[in-house]
C-alpha atoms as a PDB file:
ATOM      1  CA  UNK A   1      14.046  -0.293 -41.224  1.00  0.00           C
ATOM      2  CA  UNK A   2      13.577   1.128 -37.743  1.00  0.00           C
ATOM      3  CA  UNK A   3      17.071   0.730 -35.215  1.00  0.00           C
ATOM      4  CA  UNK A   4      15.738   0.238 -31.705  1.00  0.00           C
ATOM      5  CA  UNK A   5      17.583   3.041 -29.152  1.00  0.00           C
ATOM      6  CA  UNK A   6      17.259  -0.113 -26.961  1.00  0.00           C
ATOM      7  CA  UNK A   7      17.972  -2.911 -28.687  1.00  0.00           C
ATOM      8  CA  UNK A   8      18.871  -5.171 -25.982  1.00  0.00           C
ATOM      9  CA  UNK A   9      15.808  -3.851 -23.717  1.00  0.00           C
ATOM     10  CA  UNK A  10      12.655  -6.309 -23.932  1.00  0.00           C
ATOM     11  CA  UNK A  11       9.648  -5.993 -22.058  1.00  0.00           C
ATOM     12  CA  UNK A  12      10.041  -4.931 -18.104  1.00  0.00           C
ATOM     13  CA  UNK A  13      10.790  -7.598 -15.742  1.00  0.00           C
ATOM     14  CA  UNK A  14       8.180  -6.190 -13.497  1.00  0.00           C
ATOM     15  CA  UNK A  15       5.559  -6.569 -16.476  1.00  0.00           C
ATOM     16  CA  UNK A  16       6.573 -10.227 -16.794  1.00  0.00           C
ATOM     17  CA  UNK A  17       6.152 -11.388 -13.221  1.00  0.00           C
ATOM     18  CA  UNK A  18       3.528  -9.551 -13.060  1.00  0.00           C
ATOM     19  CA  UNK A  19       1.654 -11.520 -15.961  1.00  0.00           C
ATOM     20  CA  UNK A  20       3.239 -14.460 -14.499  1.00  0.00           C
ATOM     21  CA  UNK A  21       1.294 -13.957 -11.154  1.00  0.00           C
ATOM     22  CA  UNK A  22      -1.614 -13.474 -12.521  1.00  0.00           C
ATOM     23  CA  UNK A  23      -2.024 -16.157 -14.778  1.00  0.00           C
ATOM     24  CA  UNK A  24      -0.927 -18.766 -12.405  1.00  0.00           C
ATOM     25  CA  UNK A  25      -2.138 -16.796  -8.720  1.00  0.00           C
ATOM     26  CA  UNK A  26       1.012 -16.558  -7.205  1.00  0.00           C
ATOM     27  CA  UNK A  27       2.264 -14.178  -4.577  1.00  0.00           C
ATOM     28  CA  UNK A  28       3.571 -10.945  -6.779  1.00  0.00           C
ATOM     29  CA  UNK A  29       6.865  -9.799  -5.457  1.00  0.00           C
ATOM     30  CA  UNK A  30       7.748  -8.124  -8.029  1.00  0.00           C
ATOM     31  CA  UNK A  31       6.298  -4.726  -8.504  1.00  0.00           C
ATOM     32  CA  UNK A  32       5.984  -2.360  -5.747  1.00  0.00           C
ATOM     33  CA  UNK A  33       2.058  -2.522  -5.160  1.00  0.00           C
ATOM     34  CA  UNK A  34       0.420  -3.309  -1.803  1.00  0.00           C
ATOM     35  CA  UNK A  35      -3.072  -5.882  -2.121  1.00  0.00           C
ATOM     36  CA  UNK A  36      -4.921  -3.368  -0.558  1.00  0.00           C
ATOM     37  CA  UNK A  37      -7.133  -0.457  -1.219  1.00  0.00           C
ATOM     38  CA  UNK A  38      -6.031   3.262  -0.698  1.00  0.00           C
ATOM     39  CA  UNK A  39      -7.612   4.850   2.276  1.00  0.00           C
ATOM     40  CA  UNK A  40     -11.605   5.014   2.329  1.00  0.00           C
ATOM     41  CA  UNK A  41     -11.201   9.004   2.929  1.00  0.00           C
ATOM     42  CA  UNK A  42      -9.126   9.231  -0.380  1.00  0.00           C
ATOM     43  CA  UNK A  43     -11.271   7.025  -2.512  1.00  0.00           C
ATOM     44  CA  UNK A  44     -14.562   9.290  -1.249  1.00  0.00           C
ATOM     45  CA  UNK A  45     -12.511  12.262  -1.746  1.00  0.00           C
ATOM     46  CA  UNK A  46     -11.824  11.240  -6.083  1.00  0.00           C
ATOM     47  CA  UNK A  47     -15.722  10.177  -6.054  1.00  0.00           C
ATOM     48  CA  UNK A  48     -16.812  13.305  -5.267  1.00  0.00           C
ATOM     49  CA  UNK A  49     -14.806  15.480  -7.258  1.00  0.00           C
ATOM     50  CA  UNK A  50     -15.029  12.580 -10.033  1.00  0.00           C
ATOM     51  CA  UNK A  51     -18.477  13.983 -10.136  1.00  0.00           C
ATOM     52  CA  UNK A  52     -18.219  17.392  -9.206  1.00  0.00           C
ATOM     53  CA  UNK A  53     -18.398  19.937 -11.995  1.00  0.00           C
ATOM     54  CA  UNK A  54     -15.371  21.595 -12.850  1.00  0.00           C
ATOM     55  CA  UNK A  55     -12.918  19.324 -12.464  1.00  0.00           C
ATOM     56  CA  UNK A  56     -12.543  17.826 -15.407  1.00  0.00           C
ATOM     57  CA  UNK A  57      -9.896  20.049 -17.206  1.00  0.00           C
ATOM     58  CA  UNK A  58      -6.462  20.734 -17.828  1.00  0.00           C
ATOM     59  CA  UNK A  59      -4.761  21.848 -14.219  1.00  0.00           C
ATOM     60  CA  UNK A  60      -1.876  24.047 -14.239  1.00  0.00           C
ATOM     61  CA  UNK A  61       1.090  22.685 -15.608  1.00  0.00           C
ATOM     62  CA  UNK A  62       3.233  22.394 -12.077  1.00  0.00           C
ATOM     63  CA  UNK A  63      -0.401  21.204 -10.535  1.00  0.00           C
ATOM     64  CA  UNK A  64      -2.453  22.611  -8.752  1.00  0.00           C
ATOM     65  CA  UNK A  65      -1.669  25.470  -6.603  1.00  0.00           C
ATOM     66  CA  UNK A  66      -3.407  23.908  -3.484  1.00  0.00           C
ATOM     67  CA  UNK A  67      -2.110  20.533  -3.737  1.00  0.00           C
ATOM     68  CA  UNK A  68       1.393  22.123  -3.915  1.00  0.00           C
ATOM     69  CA  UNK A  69       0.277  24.368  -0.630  1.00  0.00           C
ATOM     70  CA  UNK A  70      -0.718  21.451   1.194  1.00  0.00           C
ATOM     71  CA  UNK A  71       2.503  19.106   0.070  1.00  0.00           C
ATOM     72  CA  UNK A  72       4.904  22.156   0.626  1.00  0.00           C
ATOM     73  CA  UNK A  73       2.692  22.434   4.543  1.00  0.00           C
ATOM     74  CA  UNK A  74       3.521  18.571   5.084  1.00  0.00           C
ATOM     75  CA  UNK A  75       7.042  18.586   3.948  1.00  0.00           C
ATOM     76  CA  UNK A  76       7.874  21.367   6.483  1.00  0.00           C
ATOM     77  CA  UNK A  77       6.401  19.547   9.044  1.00  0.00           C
ATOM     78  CA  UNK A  78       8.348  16.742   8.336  1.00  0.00           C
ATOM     79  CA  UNK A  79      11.329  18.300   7.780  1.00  0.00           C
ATOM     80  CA  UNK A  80      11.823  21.157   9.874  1.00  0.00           C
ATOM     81  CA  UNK A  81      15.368  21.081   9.915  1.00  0.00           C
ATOM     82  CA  UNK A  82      15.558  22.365   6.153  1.00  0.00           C
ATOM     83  CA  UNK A  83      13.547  25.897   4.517  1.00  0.00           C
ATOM     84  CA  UNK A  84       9.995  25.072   3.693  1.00  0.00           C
ATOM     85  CA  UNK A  85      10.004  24.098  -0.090  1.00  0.00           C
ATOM     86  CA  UNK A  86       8.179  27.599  -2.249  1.00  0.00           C
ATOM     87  CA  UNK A  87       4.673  25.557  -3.762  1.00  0.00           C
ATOM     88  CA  UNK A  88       4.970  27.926  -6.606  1.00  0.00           C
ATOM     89  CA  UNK A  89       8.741  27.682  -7.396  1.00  0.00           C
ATOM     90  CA  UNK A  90       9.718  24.253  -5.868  1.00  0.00           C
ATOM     91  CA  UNK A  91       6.947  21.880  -6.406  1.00  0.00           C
ATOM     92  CA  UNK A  92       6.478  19.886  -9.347  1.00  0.00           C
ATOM     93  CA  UNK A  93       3.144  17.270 -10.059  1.00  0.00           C
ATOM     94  CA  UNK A  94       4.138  14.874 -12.501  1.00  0.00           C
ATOM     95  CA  UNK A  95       2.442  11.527 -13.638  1.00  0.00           C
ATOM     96  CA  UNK A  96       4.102   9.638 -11.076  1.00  0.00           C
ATOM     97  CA  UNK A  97       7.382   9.864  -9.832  1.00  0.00           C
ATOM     98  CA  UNK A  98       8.667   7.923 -12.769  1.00  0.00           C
ATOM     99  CA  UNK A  99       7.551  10.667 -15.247  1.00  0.00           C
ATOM    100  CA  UNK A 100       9.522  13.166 -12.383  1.00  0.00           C
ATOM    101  CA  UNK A 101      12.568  11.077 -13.085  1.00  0.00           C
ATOM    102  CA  UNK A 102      12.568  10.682 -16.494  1.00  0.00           C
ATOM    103  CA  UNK A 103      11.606  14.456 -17.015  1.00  0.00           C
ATOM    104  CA  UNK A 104      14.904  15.100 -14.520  1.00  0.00           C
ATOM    105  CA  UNK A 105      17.102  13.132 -16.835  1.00  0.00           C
ATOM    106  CA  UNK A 106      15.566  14.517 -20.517  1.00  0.00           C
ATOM    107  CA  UNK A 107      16.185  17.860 -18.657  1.00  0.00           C
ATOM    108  CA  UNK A 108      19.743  17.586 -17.276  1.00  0.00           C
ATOM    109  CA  UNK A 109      21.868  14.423 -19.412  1.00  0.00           C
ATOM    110  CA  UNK A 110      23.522  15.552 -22.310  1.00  0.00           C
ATOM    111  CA  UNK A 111      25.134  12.690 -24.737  1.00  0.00           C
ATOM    112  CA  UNK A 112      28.049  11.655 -23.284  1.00  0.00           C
ATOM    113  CA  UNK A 113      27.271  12.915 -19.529  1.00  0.00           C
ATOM    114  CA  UNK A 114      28.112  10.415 -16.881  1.00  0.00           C
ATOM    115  CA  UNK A 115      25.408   8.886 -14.275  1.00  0.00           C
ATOM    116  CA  UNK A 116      26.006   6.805 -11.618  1.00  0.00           C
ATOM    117  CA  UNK A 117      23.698   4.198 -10.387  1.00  0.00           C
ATOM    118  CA  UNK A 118      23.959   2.468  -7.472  1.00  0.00           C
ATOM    119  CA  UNK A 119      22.366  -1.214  -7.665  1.00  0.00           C
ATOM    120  CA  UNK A 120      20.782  -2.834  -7.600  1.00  0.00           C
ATOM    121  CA  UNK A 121      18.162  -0.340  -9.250  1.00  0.00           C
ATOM    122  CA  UNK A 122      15.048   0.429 -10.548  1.00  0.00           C
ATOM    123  CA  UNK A 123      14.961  -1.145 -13.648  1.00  0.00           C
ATOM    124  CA  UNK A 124      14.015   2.488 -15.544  1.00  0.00           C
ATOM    125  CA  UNK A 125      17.843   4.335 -14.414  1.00  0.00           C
ATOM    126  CA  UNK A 126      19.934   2.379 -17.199  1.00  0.00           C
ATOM    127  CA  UNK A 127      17.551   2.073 -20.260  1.00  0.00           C
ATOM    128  CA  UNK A 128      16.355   6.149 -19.452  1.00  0.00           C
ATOM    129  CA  UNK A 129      19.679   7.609 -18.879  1.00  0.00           C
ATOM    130  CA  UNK A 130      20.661   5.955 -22.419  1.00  0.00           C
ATOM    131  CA  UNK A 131      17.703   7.251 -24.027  1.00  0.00           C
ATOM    132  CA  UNK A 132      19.585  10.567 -23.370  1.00  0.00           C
ATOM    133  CA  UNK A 133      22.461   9.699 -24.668  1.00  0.00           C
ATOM    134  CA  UNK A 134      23.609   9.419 -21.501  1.00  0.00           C
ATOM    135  CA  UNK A 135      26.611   6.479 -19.910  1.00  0.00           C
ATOM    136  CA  UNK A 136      25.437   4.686 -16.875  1.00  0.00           C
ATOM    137  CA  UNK A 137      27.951   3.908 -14.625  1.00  0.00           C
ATOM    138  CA  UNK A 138      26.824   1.163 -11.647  1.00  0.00           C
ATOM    139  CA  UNK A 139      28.223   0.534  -8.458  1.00  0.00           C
ATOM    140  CA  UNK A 140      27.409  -2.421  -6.380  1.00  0.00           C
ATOM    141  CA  UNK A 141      26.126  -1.706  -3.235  1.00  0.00           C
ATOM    142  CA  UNK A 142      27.081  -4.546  -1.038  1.00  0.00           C
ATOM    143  CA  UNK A 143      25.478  -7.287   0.923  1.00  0.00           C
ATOM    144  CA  UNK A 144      24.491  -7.607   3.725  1.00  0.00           C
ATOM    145  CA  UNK A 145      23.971  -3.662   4.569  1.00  0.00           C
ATOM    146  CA  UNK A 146      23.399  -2.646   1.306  1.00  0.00           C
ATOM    147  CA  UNK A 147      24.626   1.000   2.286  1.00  0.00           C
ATOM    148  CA  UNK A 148      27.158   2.701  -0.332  1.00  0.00           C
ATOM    149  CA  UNK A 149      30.445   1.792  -0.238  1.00  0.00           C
ATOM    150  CA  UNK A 150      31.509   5.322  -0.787  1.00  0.00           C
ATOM    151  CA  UNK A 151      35.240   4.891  -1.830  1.00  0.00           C
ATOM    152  CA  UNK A 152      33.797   2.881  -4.584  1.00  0.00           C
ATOM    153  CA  UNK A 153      31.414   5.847  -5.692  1.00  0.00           C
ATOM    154  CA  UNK A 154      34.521   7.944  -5.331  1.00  0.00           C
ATOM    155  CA  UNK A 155      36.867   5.879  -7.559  1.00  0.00           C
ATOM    156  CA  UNK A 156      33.286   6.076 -10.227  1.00  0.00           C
ATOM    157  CA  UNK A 157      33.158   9.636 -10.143  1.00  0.00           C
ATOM    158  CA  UNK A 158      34.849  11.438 -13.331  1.00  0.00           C
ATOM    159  CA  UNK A 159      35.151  14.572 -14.886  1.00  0.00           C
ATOM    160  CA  UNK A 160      32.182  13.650 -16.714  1.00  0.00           C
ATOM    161  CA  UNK A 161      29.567  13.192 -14.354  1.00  0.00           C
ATOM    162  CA  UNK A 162      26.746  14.767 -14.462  1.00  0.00           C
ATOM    163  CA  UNK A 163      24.369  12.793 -11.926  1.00  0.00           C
ATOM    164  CA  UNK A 164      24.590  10.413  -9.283  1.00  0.00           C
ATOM    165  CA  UNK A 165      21.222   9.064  -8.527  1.00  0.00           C
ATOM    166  CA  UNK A 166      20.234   7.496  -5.045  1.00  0.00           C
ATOM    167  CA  UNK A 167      17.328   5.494  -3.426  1.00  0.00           C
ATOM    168  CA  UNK A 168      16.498   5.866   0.066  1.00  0.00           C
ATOM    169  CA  UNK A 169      14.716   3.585   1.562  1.00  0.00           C
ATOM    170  CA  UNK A 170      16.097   1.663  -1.337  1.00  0.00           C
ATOM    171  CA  UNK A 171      14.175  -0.351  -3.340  1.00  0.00           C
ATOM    172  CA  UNK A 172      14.578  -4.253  -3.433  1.00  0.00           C
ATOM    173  CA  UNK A 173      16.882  -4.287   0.416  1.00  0.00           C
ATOM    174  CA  UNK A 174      15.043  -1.580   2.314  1.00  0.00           C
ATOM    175  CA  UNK A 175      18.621  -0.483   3.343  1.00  0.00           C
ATOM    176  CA  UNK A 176      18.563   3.251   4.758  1.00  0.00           C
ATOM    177  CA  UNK A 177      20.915   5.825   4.252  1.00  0.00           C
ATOM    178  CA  UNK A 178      21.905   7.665   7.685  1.00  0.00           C
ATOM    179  CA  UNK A 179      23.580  10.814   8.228  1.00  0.00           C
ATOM    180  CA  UNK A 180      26.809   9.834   7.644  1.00  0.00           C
ATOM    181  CA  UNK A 181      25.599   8.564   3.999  1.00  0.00           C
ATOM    182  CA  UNK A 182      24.411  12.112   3.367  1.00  0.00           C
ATOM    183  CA  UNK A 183      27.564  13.773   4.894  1.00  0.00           C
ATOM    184  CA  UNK A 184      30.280  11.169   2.674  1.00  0.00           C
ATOM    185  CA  UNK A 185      27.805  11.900  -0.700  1.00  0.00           C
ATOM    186  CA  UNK A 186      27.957  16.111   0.023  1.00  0.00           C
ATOM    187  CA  UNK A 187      32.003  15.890   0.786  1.00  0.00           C
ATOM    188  CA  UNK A 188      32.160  13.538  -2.232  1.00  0.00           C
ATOM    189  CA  UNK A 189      30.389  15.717  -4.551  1.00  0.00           C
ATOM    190  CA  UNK A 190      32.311  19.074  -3.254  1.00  0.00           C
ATOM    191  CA  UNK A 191      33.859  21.283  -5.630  1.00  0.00           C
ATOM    192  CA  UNK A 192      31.527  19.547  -8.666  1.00  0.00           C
ATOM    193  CA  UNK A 193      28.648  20.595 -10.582  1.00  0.00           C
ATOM    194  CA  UNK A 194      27.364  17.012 -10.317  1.00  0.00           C
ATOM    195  CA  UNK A 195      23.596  17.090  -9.446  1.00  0.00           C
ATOM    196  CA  UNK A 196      21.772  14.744  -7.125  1.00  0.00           C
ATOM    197  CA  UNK A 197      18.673  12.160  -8.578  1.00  0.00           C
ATOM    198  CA  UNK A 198      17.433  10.875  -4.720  1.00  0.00           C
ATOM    199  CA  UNK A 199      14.487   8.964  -5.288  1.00  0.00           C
ATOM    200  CA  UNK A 200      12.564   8.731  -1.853  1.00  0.00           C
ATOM    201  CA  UNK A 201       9.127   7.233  -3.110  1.00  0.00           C
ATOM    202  CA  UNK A 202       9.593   4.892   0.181  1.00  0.00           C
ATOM    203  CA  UNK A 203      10.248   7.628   2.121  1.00  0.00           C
ATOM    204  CA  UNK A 204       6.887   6.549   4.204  1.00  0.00           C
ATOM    205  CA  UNK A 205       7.466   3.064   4.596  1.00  0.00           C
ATOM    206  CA  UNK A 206      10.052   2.328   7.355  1.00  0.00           C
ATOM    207  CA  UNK A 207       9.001   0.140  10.106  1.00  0.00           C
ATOM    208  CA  UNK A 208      11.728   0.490  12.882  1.00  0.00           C
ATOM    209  CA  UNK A 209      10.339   4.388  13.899  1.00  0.00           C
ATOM    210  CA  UNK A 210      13.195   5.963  12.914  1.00  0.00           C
ATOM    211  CA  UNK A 211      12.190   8.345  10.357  1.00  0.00           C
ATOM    212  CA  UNK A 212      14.354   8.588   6.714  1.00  0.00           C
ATOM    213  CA  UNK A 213      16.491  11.845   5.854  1.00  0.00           C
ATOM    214  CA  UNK A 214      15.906  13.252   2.744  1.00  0.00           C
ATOM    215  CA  UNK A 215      18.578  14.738   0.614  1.00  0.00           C
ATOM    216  CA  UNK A 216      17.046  18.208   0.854  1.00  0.00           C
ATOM    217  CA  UNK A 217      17.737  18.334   4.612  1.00  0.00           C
ATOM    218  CA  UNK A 218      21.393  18.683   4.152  1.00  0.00           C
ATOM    219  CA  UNK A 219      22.619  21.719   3.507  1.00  0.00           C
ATOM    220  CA  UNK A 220      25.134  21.136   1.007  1.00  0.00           C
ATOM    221  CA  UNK A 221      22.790  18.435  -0.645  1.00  0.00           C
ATOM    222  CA  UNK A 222      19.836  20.889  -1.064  1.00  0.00           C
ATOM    223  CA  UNK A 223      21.011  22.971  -3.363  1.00  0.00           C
ATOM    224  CA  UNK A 224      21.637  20.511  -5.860  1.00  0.00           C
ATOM    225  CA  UNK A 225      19.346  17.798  -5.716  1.00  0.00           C
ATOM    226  CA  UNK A 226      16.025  16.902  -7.216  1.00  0.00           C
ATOM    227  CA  UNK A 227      13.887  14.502  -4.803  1.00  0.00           C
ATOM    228  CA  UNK A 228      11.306  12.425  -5.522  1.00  0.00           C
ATOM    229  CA  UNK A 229       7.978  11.060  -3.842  1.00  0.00           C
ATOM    230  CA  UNK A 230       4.608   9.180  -4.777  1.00  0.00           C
ATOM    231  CA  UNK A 231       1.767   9.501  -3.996  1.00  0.00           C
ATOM    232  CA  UNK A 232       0.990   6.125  -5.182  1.00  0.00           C
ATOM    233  CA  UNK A 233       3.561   4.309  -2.842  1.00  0.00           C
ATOM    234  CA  UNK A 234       2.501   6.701   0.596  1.00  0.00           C
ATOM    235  CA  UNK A 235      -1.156   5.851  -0.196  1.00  0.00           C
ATOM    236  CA  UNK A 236      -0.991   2.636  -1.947  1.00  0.00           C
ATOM    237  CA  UNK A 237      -2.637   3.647  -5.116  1.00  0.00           C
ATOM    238  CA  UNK A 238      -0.172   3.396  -7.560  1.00  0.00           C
ATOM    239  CA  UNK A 239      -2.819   2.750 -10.492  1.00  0.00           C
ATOM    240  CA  UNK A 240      -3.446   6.873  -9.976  1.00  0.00           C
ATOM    241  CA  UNK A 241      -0.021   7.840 -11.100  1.00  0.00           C
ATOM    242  CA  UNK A 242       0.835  10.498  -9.494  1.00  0.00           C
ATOM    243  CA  UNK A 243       4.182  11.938  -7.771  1.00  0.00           C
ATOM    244  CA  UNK A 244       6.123  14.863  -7.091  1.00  0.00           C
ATOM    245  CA  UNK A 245       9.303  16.224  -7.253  1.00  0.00           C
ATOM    246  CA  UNK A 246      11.318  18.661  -5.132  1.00  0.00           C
ATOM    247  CA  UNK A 247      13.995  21.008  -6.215  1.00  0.00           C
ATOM    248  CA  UNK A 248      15.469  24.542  -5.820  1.00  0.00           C
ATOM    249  CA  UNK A 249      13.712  27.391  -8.241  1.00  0.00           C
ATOM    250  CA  UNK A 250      16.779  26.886 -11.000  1.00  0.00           C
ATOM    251  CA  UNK A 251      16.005  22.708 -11.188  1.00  0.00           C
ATOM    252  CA  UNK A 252      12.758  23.133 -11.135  1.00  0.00           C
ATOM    253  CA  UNK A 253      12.217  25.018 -13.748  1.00  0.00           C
ATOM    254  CA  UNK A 254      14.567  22.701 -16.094  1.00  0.00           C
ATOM    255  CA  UNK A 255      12.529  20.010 -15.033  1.00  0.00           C
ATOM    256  CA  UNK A 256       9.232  21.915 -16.021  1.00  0.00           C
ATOM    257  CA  UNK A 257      10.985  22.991 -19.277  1.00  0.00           C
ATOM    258  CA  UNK A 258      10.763  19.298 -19.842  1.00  0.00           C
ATOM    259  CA  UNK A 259       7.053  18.058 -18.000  1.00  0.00           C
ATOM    260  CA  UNK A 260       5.271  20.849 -20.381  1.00  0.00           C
ATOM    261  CA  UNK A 261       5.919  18.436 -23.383  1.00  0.00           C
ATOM    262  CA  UNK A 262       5.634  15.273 -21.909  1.00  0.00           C
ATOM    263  CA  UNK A 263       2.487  14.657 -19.904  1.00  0.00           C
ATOM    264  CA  UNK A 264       1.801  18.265 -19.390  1.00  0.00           C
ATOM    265  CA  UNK A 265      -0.619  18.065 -16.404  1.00  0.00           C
ATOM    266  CA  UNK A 266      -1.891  15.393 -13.789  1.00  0.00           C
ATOM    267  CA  UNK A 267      -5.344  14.140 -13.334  1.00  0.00           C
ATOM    268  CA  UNK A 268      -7.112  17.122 -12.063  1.00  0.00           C
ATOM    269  CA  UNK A 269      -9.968  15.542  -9.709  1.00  0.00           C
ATOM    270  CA  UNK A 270      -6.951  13.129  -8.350  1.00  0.00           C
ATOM    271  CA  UNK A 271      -5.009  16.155  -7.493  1.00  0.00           C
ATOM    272  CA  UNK A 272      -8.038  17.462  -5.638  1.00  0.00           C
ATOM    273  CA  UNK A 273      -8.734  14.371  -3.895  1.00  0.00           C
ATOM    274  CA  UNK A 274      -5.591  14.354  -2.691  1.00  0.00           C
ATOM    275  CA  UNK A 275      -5.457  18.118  -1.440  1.00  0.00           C
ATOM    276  CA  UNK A 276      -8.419  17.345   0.610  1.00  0.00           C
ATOM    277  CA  UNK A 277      -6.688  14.321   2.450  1.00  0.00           C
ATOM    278  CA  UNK A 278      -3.614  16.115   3.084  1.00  0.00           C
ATOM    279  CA  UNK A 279      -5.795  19.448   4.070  1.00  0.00           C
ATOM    280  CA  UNK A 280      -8.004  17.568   6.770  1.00  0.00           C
ATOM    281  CA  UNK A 281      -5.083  15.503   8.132  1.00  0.00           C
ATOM    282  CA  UNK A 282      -1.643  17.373   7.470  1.00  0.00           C
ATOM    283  CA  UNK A 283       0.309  14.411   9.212  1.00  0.00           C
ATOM    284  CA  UNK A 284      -1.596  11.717   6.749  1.00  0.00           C
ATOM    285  CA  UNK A 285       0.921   9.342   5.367  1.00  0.00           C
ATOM    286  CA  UNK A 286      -1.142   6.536   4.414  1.00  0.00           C
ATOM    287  CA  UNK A 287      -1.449   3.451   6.237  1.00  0.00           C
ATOM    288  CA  UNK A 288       1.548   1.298   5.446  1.00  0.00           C
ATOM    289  CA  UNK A 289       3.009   0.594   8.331  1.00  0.00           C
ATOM    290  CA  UNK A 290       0.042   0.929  11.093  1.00  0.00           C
END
């Protein structure tokens, strides 16, 4: 007789609701999809390499060298306060950014490691950090600001932790951090070997003009952390699957240890379609909030 590693883990709530809103029409709040179509230039783009010869194989495991080129091109632009990320040593393709943080766990939990999740949460930080043999260990964010309560983190943090994982913009409040979030978490984490999880697949959808920080612009955050993105969120098309991940040479190549056996490579034409958006129109984040 099989013993589930989940036992008390049924189906997704986001696969419910979503069933639930389709059967009956209703407004779907519940998974992170827009009701629109991804850009007409992106959709072209997949047609034609869709039926270009030559694209229909195996890309290099990390992806493929000029998609990396032209993420590594937009994240310096965006981020010119921190080093250019290497596309060769620092840039990761995965099948989404949930494969990215999945992979990060498999790659750095150990049974009996700490992790600390601040909710509310993505529903796949618990049930994946287990699967590792890992311990979650929430803290409640509070209401109404929804920004880390940081003496609470503090009083979470043991001897035993081996991850704190963060959302920013965070997904269900759309709460923020600012640089004072960043600066508490680095002083907080000082004198650890606890890594940073900061998933920033929102990273694109703020609508007050005031650009997010990423954990890799801090300087004693960089070092350490492994950040996330989608594609699928920045250009609504999260049926493609595909995301990223961001992380000094030494992460990276845990996390790669890790990708090789899981999904191995992403959709090679998709990858391509997206290197020519990003190559015509380095600025190109999608749509969402025009």
């Amino acid at each position: 007789m099989l013993a589930s590693k989940l036992p008390d883990v049924g189906v997704s709530i986001f696969a419910q609701m979503t069933a639930l809103a389709q059967e009956t029409g209703a407004l779907n709040l519940a998974q992170g999809f827009p009701d629109y179509d991804p850009p007409l230039a992106l959709r072209e783009a997949l047609a034609r390499h869709a039926l270009a010869p030559g694209s229909h194989q195996y890309a290099p495991m990390p992806g493929l060298p000029r998609l990396r080129q032209a993420i590594a091109a937009q994240v310096a632009r965006l981020q010119p306060d921190a080093p250019a990320p290497d596309p060769a040593t620092e840039i990761t393709l995965t099948a989404g950014a949930t494969e990215a943080l999945y992979g990060v766990l498999a790659a750095v939990v150990r049974p009996g490691d700490e992790v600390i999740i601040l909710e509310p949460a993505y529903d796949l930080y618990g049930p994946a950090v287990r699967l590792q043999g890992g311990v979650p260990r929430y803290v409640r964010l509070p209401a109404p600001s929804f920004r880390p309560d940081w003496d609470a983190v503090r009083a979470a943090l043991s001897p035993r932790t081996r991850l704190l994982i963060v959302n920013t913009p965070h997904n269900p409040s759309g709460a923020v951090f600012g640089a004072d979030d960043w600066d508490a978490l680095a002083q907080l984490l000082a004198g650890t070997d606890a890594l940073v999880l900061s998933d920033e697949v929102y990273e694109h959808l703020v609508f007050d003009g005031v650009p997010p920080r990423s954990a890799r612009q801090h300087p004693a955050l960089r070092g350490r952390s492994f950040v996330l993105s989608s594609f699928g969120k920045t250009y609504h098309a999260t049926g493609w699957k595909v995301g990223y991940c961001l992380a000094p040479p030494a992460l990276s190549t845990e996390l790669r240890r890790v990708h090789q056996f899981l999904t191995f490579a992403v959709s090679t034409p998709t990858q391509h379609a997206l290197a020519d958006v990003l190559e015509a129109d380095p600025t190109a984040t999608g749509a969402m909030t025009s």
